[in-house]
PDB file of C-alpha atoms in Angstrom:
ATOM      1  CA  MET M  16       5.942 -20.787 -29.836  1.00  0.00           C
ATOM      2  CA  LYS M  17       5.801 -18.965 -26.846  1.00  0.00           C
ATOM      3  CA  LEU M  18       1.867 -18.712 -27.010  1.00  0.00           C
ATOM      4  CA  LEU M  19       1.439 -22.315 -27.703  1.00  0.00           C
ATOM      5  CA  ALA M  20       3.542 -23.140 -24.527  1.00  0.00           C
ATOM      6  CA  LEU M  21       1.769 -20.606 -22.700  1.00  0.00           C
ATOM      7  CA  LEU M  22      -1.688 -22.279 -23.608  1.00  0.00           C
ATOM      8  CA  GLY M  23      -0.282 -25.780 -22.921  1.00  0.00           C
ATOM      9  CA  VAL M  24       0.459 -24.668 -19.276  1.00  0.00           C
ATOM     10  CA  PHE M  25      -2.822 -22.792 -19.090  1.00  0.00           C
ATOM     11  CA  LEU M  26      -4.583 -26.909 -20.295  1.00  0.00           C
ATOM     12  CA  LEU M  27      -2.790 -28.857 -17.727  1.00  0.00           C
ATOM     13  CA  VAL M  28      -3.455 -26.025 -14.766  1.00  0.00           C
ATOM     14  CA  GLY M  29      -7.262 -25.660 -15.761  1.00  0.00           C
ATOM     15  CA  VAL M  30      -6.884 -30.176 -16.530  1.00  0.00           C
ATOM     16  CA  ALA M  31      -5.247 -30.391 -12.852  1.00  0.00           C
ATOM     17  CA  THR M  32      -7.424 -28.388 -10.840  1.00  0.00           C
ATOM     18  CA  SER M  33     -10.602 -29.517 -13.038  1.00  0.00           C
ATOM     19  CA  GLN M  34      -9.534 -33.048 -11.820  1.00  0.00           C
ATOM     20  CA  ASP M  35      -9.106 -31.935  -8.241  1.00  0.00           C
ATOM     21  CA  GLY M  36     -12.240 -33.663  -6.913  1.00  0.00           C
ATOM     22  CA  ALA M  37     -15.287 -33.284  -4.474  1.00  0.00           C
ATOM     23  CA  ARG M  38     -14.760 -30.641  -1.696  1.00  0.00           C
ATOM     24  CA  LEU M  39     -17.091 -30.075   0.870  1.00  0.00           C
ATOM     25  CA  LEU M  40     -18.309 -27.169   3.326  1.00  0.00           C
ATOM     26  CA  ALA M  41     -19.798 -28.399   6.270  1.00  0.00           C
ATOM     27  CA  ALA M  42     -22.612 -26.051   8.088  1.00  0.00           C
ATOM     28  CA  LYS M  43     -24.243 -27.038  12.162  1.00  0.00           C
ATOM     29  CA  ASN M  44     -26.823 -24.958  13.045  1.00  0.00           C
ATOM     30  CA  LEU M  45     -29.227 -24.505  16.050  1.00  0.00           C
ATOM     31  CA  LEU M  46     -32.655 -23.174  14.442  1.00  0.00           C
ATOM     32  CA  ASN M  47     -33.397 -22.266  18.945  1.00  0.00           C
ATOM     33  CA  GLU M  48     -33.977 -18.121  19.994  1.00  0.00           C
ATOM     34  CA  TYR M  49     -33.154 -19.847  23.306  1.00  0.00           C
ATOM     35  CA  LEU M  50     -32.480 -22.569  24.386  1.00  0.00           C
ATOM     36  CA  VAL M  51     -34.680 -23.588  27.657  1.00  0.00           C
ATOM     37  CA  GLU M  52     -33.454 -26.974  30.057  1.00  0.00           C
ATOM     38  CA  GLY M  53     -36.461 -29.893  29.066  1.00  0.00           C
ATOM     39  CA  LYS M  54     -37.092 -28.246  25.629  1.00  0.00           C
ATOM     40  CA  ASP M  55     -36.328 -29.722  21.915  1.00  0.00           C
ATOM     41  CA  VAL M  56     -33.684 -27.994  20.265  1.00  0.00           C
ATOM     42  CA  THR M  57     -33.185 -28.332  17.361  1.00  0.00           C
ATOM     43  CA  VAL M  58     -29.089 -28.899  15.474  1.00  0.00           C
ATOM     44  CA  LEU M  59     -29.114 -28.286  11.384  1.00  0.00           C
ATOM     45  CA  TYR M  60     -25.890 -30.039   9.650  1.00  0.00           C
ATOM     46  CA  SER M  61     -26.273 -28.545   5.710  1.00  0.00           C
ATOM     47  CA  ILE M  62     -22.689 -30.377   4.098  1.00  0.00           C
ATOM     48  CA  TYR M  63     -22.979 -28.607   0.959  1.00  0.00           C
ATOM     49  CA  ASN M  64     -19.888 -30.479  -2.529  1.00  0.00           C
ATOM     50  CA  VAL M  65     -18.231 -27.681  -4.328  1.00  0.00           C
ATOM     51  CA  GLY M  66     -16.754 -30.267  -5.830  1.00  0.00           C
ATOM     52  CA  SER M  67     -16.514 -31.000  -9.466  1.00  0.00           C
ATOM     53  CA  SER M  68     -17.141 -35.239  -8.566  1.00  0.00           C
ATOM     54  CA  ALA M  69     -18.930 -36.428  -6.522  1.00  0.00           C
ATOM     55  CA  ALA M  70     -18.324 -37.505  -2.378  1.00  0.00           C
ATOM     56  CA  LEU M  71     -18.006 -40.861  -1.506  1.00  0.00           C
ATOM     57  CA  ASN M  72     -19.039 -42.175   1.459  1.00  0.00           C
ATOM     58  CA  VAL M  73     -19.869 -39.830   3.777  1.00  0.00           C
ATOM     59  CA  ALA M  74     -20.141 -39.656   7.420  1.00  0.00           C
ATOM     60  CA  LEU M  75     -20.942 -37.499   9.871  1.00  0.00           C
ATOM     61  CA  THR M  76     -20.053 -37.453  13.154  1.00  0.00           C
ATOM     62  CA  ASP M  77     -21.002 -34.805  15.769  1.00  0.00           C
ATOM     63  CA  ASN M  78     -19.680 -35.827  19.781  1.00  0.00           C
ATOM     64  CA  THR M  79     -20.664 -32.932  21.160  1.00  0.00           C
ATOM     65  CA  PHE M  80     -23.688 -33.535  22.506  1.00  0.00           C
ATOM     66  CA  PRO M  81     -22.623 -35.993  25.600  1.00  0.00           C
ATOM     67  CA  ASP M  82     -25.031 -38.294  27.230  1.00  0.00           C
ATOM     68  CA  THR M  83     -25.077 -36.337  30.617  1.00  0.00           C
ATOM     69  CA  ASP M  84     -26.083 -33.067  29.486  1.00  0.00           C
ATOM     70  CA  PHE M  85     -28.212 -34.329  26.270  1.00  0.00           C
ATOM     71  CA  ASN M  86     -31.015 -36.665  26.080  1.00  0.00           C
ATOM     72  CA  VAL M  87     -31.624 -37.297  21.525  1.00  0.00           C
ATOM     73  CA  VAL M  88     -35.822 -36.935  21.238  1.00  0.00           C
ATOM     74  CA  ARG M  89     -35.432 -37.371  16.977  1.00  0.00           C
ATOM     75  CA  GLY M  90     -33.049 -38.605  15.035  1.00  0.00           C
ATOM     76  CA  LYS M  91     -28.867 -39.258  15.070  1.00  0.00           C
ATOM     77  CA  LEU M  92     -26.007 -37.823  15.677  1.00  0.00           C
ATOM     78  CA  SER M  93     -23.498 -39.841  13.878  1.00  0.00           C
ATOM     79  CA  VAL M  94     -25.113 -40.636   9.735  1.00  0.00           C
ATOM     80  CA  GLN M  95     -23.609 -41.935   6.821  1.00  0.00           C
ATOM     81  CA  TRP M  96     -24.895 -41.009   2.736  1.00  0.00           C
ATOM     82  CA  GLU M  97     -23.783 -42.748  -0.503  1.00  0.00           C
ATOM     83  CA  ARG M  98     -22.355 -40.133  -1.897  1.00  0.00           C
ATOM     84  CA  ILE M  99     -22.951 -36.202  -2.657  1.00  0.00           C
ATOM     85  CA  ALA M 100     -23.375 -34.935  -6.215  1.00  0.00           C
ATOM     86  CA  PRO M 101     -21.032 -31.954  -7.206  1.00  0.00           C
ATOM     87  CA  GLY M 102     -22.737 -28.778  -6.790  1.00  0.00           C
ATOM     88  CA  SER M 103     -25.711 -30.667  -4.431  1.00  0.00           C
ATOM     89  CA  ASN M 104     -26.153 -30.388  -0.608  1.00  0.00           C
ATOM     90  CA  VAL M 105     -27.335 -32.761   2.010  1.00  0.00           C
ATOM     91  CA  THR M 106     -29.000 -31.911   5.379  1.00  0.00           C
ATOM     92  CA  HIS M 107     -29.625 -33.023   8.648  1.00  0.00           C
ATOM     93  CA  SER M 108     -31.123 -32.697  11.403  1.00  0.00           C
ATOM     94  CA  VAL M 109     -30.908 -33.951  15.250  1.00  0.00           C
ATOM     95  CA  ILE M 110     -33.586 -32.470  18.131  1.00  0.00           C
ATOM     96  CA  LEU M 111     -32.320 -32.629  21.869  1.00  0.00           C
ATOM     97  CA  GLN M 112     -33.104 -31.881  24.797  1.00  0.00           C
ATOM     98  CA  PRO M 113     -30.942 -30.593  27.328  1.00  0.00           C
ATOM     99  CA  LEU M 114     -31.234 -31.910  30.989  1.00  0.00           C
ATOM    100  CA  LYS M 115     -29.718 -29.143  32.541  1.00  0.00           C
ATOM    101  CA  SER M 116     -29.269 -25.237  32.500  1.00  0.00           C
ATOM    102  CA  GLN M 117     -25.654 -24.098  32.056  1.00  0.00           C
ATOM    103  CA  PHE M 118     -23.104 -22.459  29.515  1.00  0.00           C
ATOM    104  CA  PHE M 119     -22.951 -24.860  26.821  1.00  0.00           C
ATOM    105  CA  ASN M 120     -20.443 -24.354  24.577  1.00  0.00           C
ATOM    106  CA  PHE M 121     -21.338 -25.906  20.878  1.00  0.00           C
ATOM    107  CA  THR M 122     -17.747 -27.779  18.518  1.00  0.00           C
ATOM    108  CA  SER M 123     -17.898 -28.621  15.570  1.00  0.00           C
ATOM    109  CA  ALA M 124     -19.505 -31.691  14.111  1.00  0.00           C
ATOM    110  CA  ILE M 125     -16.686 -33.671  11.721  1.00  0.00           C
ATOM    111  CA  VAL M 126     -17.911 -34.314   8.151  1.00  0.00           C
ATOM    112  CA  THR M 127     -15.013 -37.298   6.325  1.00  0.00           C
ATOM    113  CA  TYR M 128     -15.346 -38.646   3.075  1.00  0.00           C
ATOM    114  CA  LEU M 129     -12.760 -39.677   0.476  1.00  0.00           C
ATOM    115  CA  PRO M 130     -13.072 -36.974  -2.392  1.00  0.00           C
ATOM    116  CA  VAL M 131     -11.652 -38.988  -5.526  1.00  0.00           C
ATOM    117  CA  GLU M 132     -12.853 -42.830  -5.750  1.00  0.00           C
ATOM    118  CA  ASP M 133     -10.219 -45.264  -4.101  1.00  0.00           C
ATOM    119  CA  GLY M 134      -8.370 -42.188  -2.442  1.00  0.00           C
ATOM    120  CA  ALA M 135      -7.457 -40.704   0.276  1.00  0.00           C
ATOM    121  CA  GLU M 136     -10.132 -39.842   3.240  1.00  0.00           C
ATOM    122  CA  LYS M 137      -9.945 -36.648   4.390  1.00  0.00           C
ATOM    123  CA  SER M 138     -11.819 -35.333   6.819  1.00  0.00           C
ATOM    124  CA  THR M 139     -13.501 -31.491   8.229  1.00  0.00           C
ATOM    125  CA  PHE M 140     -15.200 -29.794  10.270  1.00  0.00           C
ATOM    126  CA  THR M 141     -18.222 -27.873  10.500  1.00  0.00           C
ATOM    127  CA  SER M 142     -19.204 -24.750  11.634  1.00  0.00           C
ATOM    128  CA  ALA M 143     -19.744 -24.314  14.971  1.00  0.00           C
ATOM    129  CA  PRO M 144     -22.563 -22.660  16.685  1.00  0.00           C
ATOM    130  CA  GLU M 145     -20.746 -20.786  19.913  1.00  0.00           C
ATOM    131  CA  GLN M 146     -20.698 -21.088  22.986  1.00  0.00           C
ATOM    132  CA  LYS M 147     -24.918 -20.700  24.074  1.00  0.00           C
ATOM    133  CA  GLY M 148     -26.614 -20.600  28.055  1.00  0.00           C
ATOM    134  CA  ILE M 149     -28.851 -22.842  28.556  1.00  0.00           C
ATOM    135  CA  VAL M 150     -31.243 -21.177  30.910  1.00  0.00           C
ATOM    136  CA  SER M 151     -33.799 -23.340  33.258  1.00  0.00           C
ATOM    137  CA  LEU M 152     -37.452 -23.744  32.727  1.00  0.00           C
ATOM    138  CA  LYS M 153     -38.469 -21.328  35.440  1.00  0.00           C
ATOM    139  CA  GLU M 154     -36.666 -19.062  33.891  1.00  0.00           C
ATOM    140  CA  PHE M 155     -37.771 -19.135  30.868  1.00  0.00           C
ATOM    141  CA  ASP M 156     -41.348 -19.454  32.747  1.00  0.00           C
ATOM    142  CA  LYS M 157     -40.721 -16.077  34.334  1.00  0.00           C
ATOM    143  CA  ARG M 158     -39.632 -13.921  31.239  1.00  0.00           C
ATOM    144  CA  PHE M 159     -41.845 -15.151  28.755  1.00  0.00           C
ATOM    145  CA  SER M 160     -44.990 -16.587  30.078  1.00  0.00           C
ATOM    146  CA  PRO M 161     -48.454 -14.670  29.706  1.00  0.00           C
ATOM    147  CA  HIS M 162     -48.219 -14.696  33.800  1.00  0.00           C
ATOM    148  CA  TYR M 163     -52.333 -15.046  34.089  1.00  0.00           C
ATOM    149  CA  MET M 164     -52.477 -15.285  37.639  1.00  0.00           C
ATOM    150  CA  ASP M 165     -49.945 -12.334  37.858  1.00  0.00           C
ATOM    151  CA  TRP M 166     -52.689 -10.221  35.649  1.00  0.00           C
ATOM    152  CA  ALA M 167     -56.003 -11.907  37.769  1.00  0.00           C
ATOM    153  CA  VAL M 168     -54.243 -10.550  41.085  1.00  0.00           C
ATOM    154  CA  PHE M 169     -53.593  -6.851  40.026  1.00  0.00           C
ATOM    155  CA  ALA M 170     -56.637  -7.331  38.546  1.00  0.00           C
ATOM    156  CA  VAL M 171     -58.377  -8.456  41.806  1.00  0.00           C
ATOM    157  CA  MET M 172     -55.953  -5.765  43.584  1.00  0.00           C
ATOM    158  CA  THR M 173     -57.137  -2.957  41.703  1.00  0.00           C
ATOM    159  CA  VAL M 174     -61.496  -3.011  42.324  1.00  0.00           C
ATOM    160  CA  PRO M 175     -61.200  -1.970  45.632  1.00  0.00           C
ATOM    161  CA  PRO M 176     -59.299   1.457  44.663  1.00  0.00           C
ATOM    162  CA  ILE M 177     -62.040   2.212  42.198  1.00  0.00           C
ATOM    163  CA  CYS M 178     -64.886   0.666  43.700  1.00  0.00           C
ATOM    164  CA  ILE M 179     -64.884   1.624  47.689  1.00  0.00           C
ATOM    165  CA  PRO M 180     -64.783   5.277  45.982  1.00  0.00           C
ATOM    166  CA  PHE M 181     -68.013   5.244  43.883  1.00  0.00           C
ATOM    167  CA  LEU M 182     -69.232   3.579  46.638  1.00  0.00           C
ATOM    168  CA  LEU M 183     -69.285   6.055  48.796  1.00  0.00           C
ATOM    169  CA  TRP M 184     -70.317   9.084  45.653  1.00  0.00           C
ATOM    170  CA  SER M 185     -73.223   7.142  44.855  1.00  0.00           C
ATOM    171  CA  MET M 186     -74.777   6.521  48.388  1.00  0.00           C
ATOM    172  CA  SER M 187     -73.660  10.576  49.690  1.00  0.00           C
ATOM    173  CA  LYS M 188     -75.288  11.560  46.130  1.00  0.00           C
ATOM    174  CA  ARG M 189     -78.128   9.165  47.406  1.00  0.00           C
ATOM    175  CA  LYS M 190     -78.853  10.370  50.709  1.00  0.00           C
ATOM    176  CA  TYR M 191     -78.022  14.290  49.379  1.00  0.00           C
ATOM    177  CA  GLU M 192     -81.489  13.623  46.393  1.00  0.00           C
ATOM    178  CA  SER M 193     -83.221  12.402  49.747  1.00  0.00           C
ATOM    179  CA  SER M 194     -82.768  15.330  52.217  1.00  0.00           C
ATOM    180  CA  GLY M 195     -84.637  17.280  49.058  1.00  0.00           C
ATOM    181  CA  VAL M 196     -82.545  19.333  48.386  1.00  0.00           C
ATOM    182  CA  THR M 197     -82.147  20.867  44.591  1.00  0.00           C
ATOM    183  CA  GLY M 198     -79.316  21.950  41.976  1.00  0.00           C
ATOM    184  CA  LYS M 199     -81.063  24.731  41.970  1.00  0.00           C
ATOM    185  CA  THR M 200     -80.940  28.097  43.735  1.00  0.00           C
ATOM    186  CA  ARG M 201     -82.682  31.132  43.962  1.00  0.00           C
ATOM    187  CA  LYS M 202     -82.106  34.679  42.742  1.00  0.00           C
ATOM    188  CA  ASN M 203     -83.557  37.690  45.082  1.00  0.00           C
TER     189      ASN M 203
END
């Protein structure tokens, strides 16, 4: 009898957890290693359904990029999906351009969804990439450009210290050879 009661409890717990509905995990990642003023920054959103049923009316909203600091080049900061099947995922990317160099706190986006049909709306947050520095284009070029002009100036400046001693040696050698003195000495 106790075994039957214990089996019944396990079945009830199993049924209750299997009808949990959808459960979404969301991540927000910056794909650029360096964030540069005026250059494209790619933001990737990934949403995973780890629940037992499809998530319905999924909406991703990211209000963390103000118009005064960022320009949206491609994509949308608010998107919707009708459903995300259990065990599957969706991704969305946005390309932005920072308008000024500064430290910027990249915070979470909000994901809202229905875990079960006719259920209450749930919301979750994406992971937050953290605070990152946006460097100016001039500073980025100073650190990472190939510096062709610098190398050209270096080459021009190294020519005189190498060529002048060579010319002096060459002229003295010609003078020495034209005077008739040879390299052989006589022994008596």
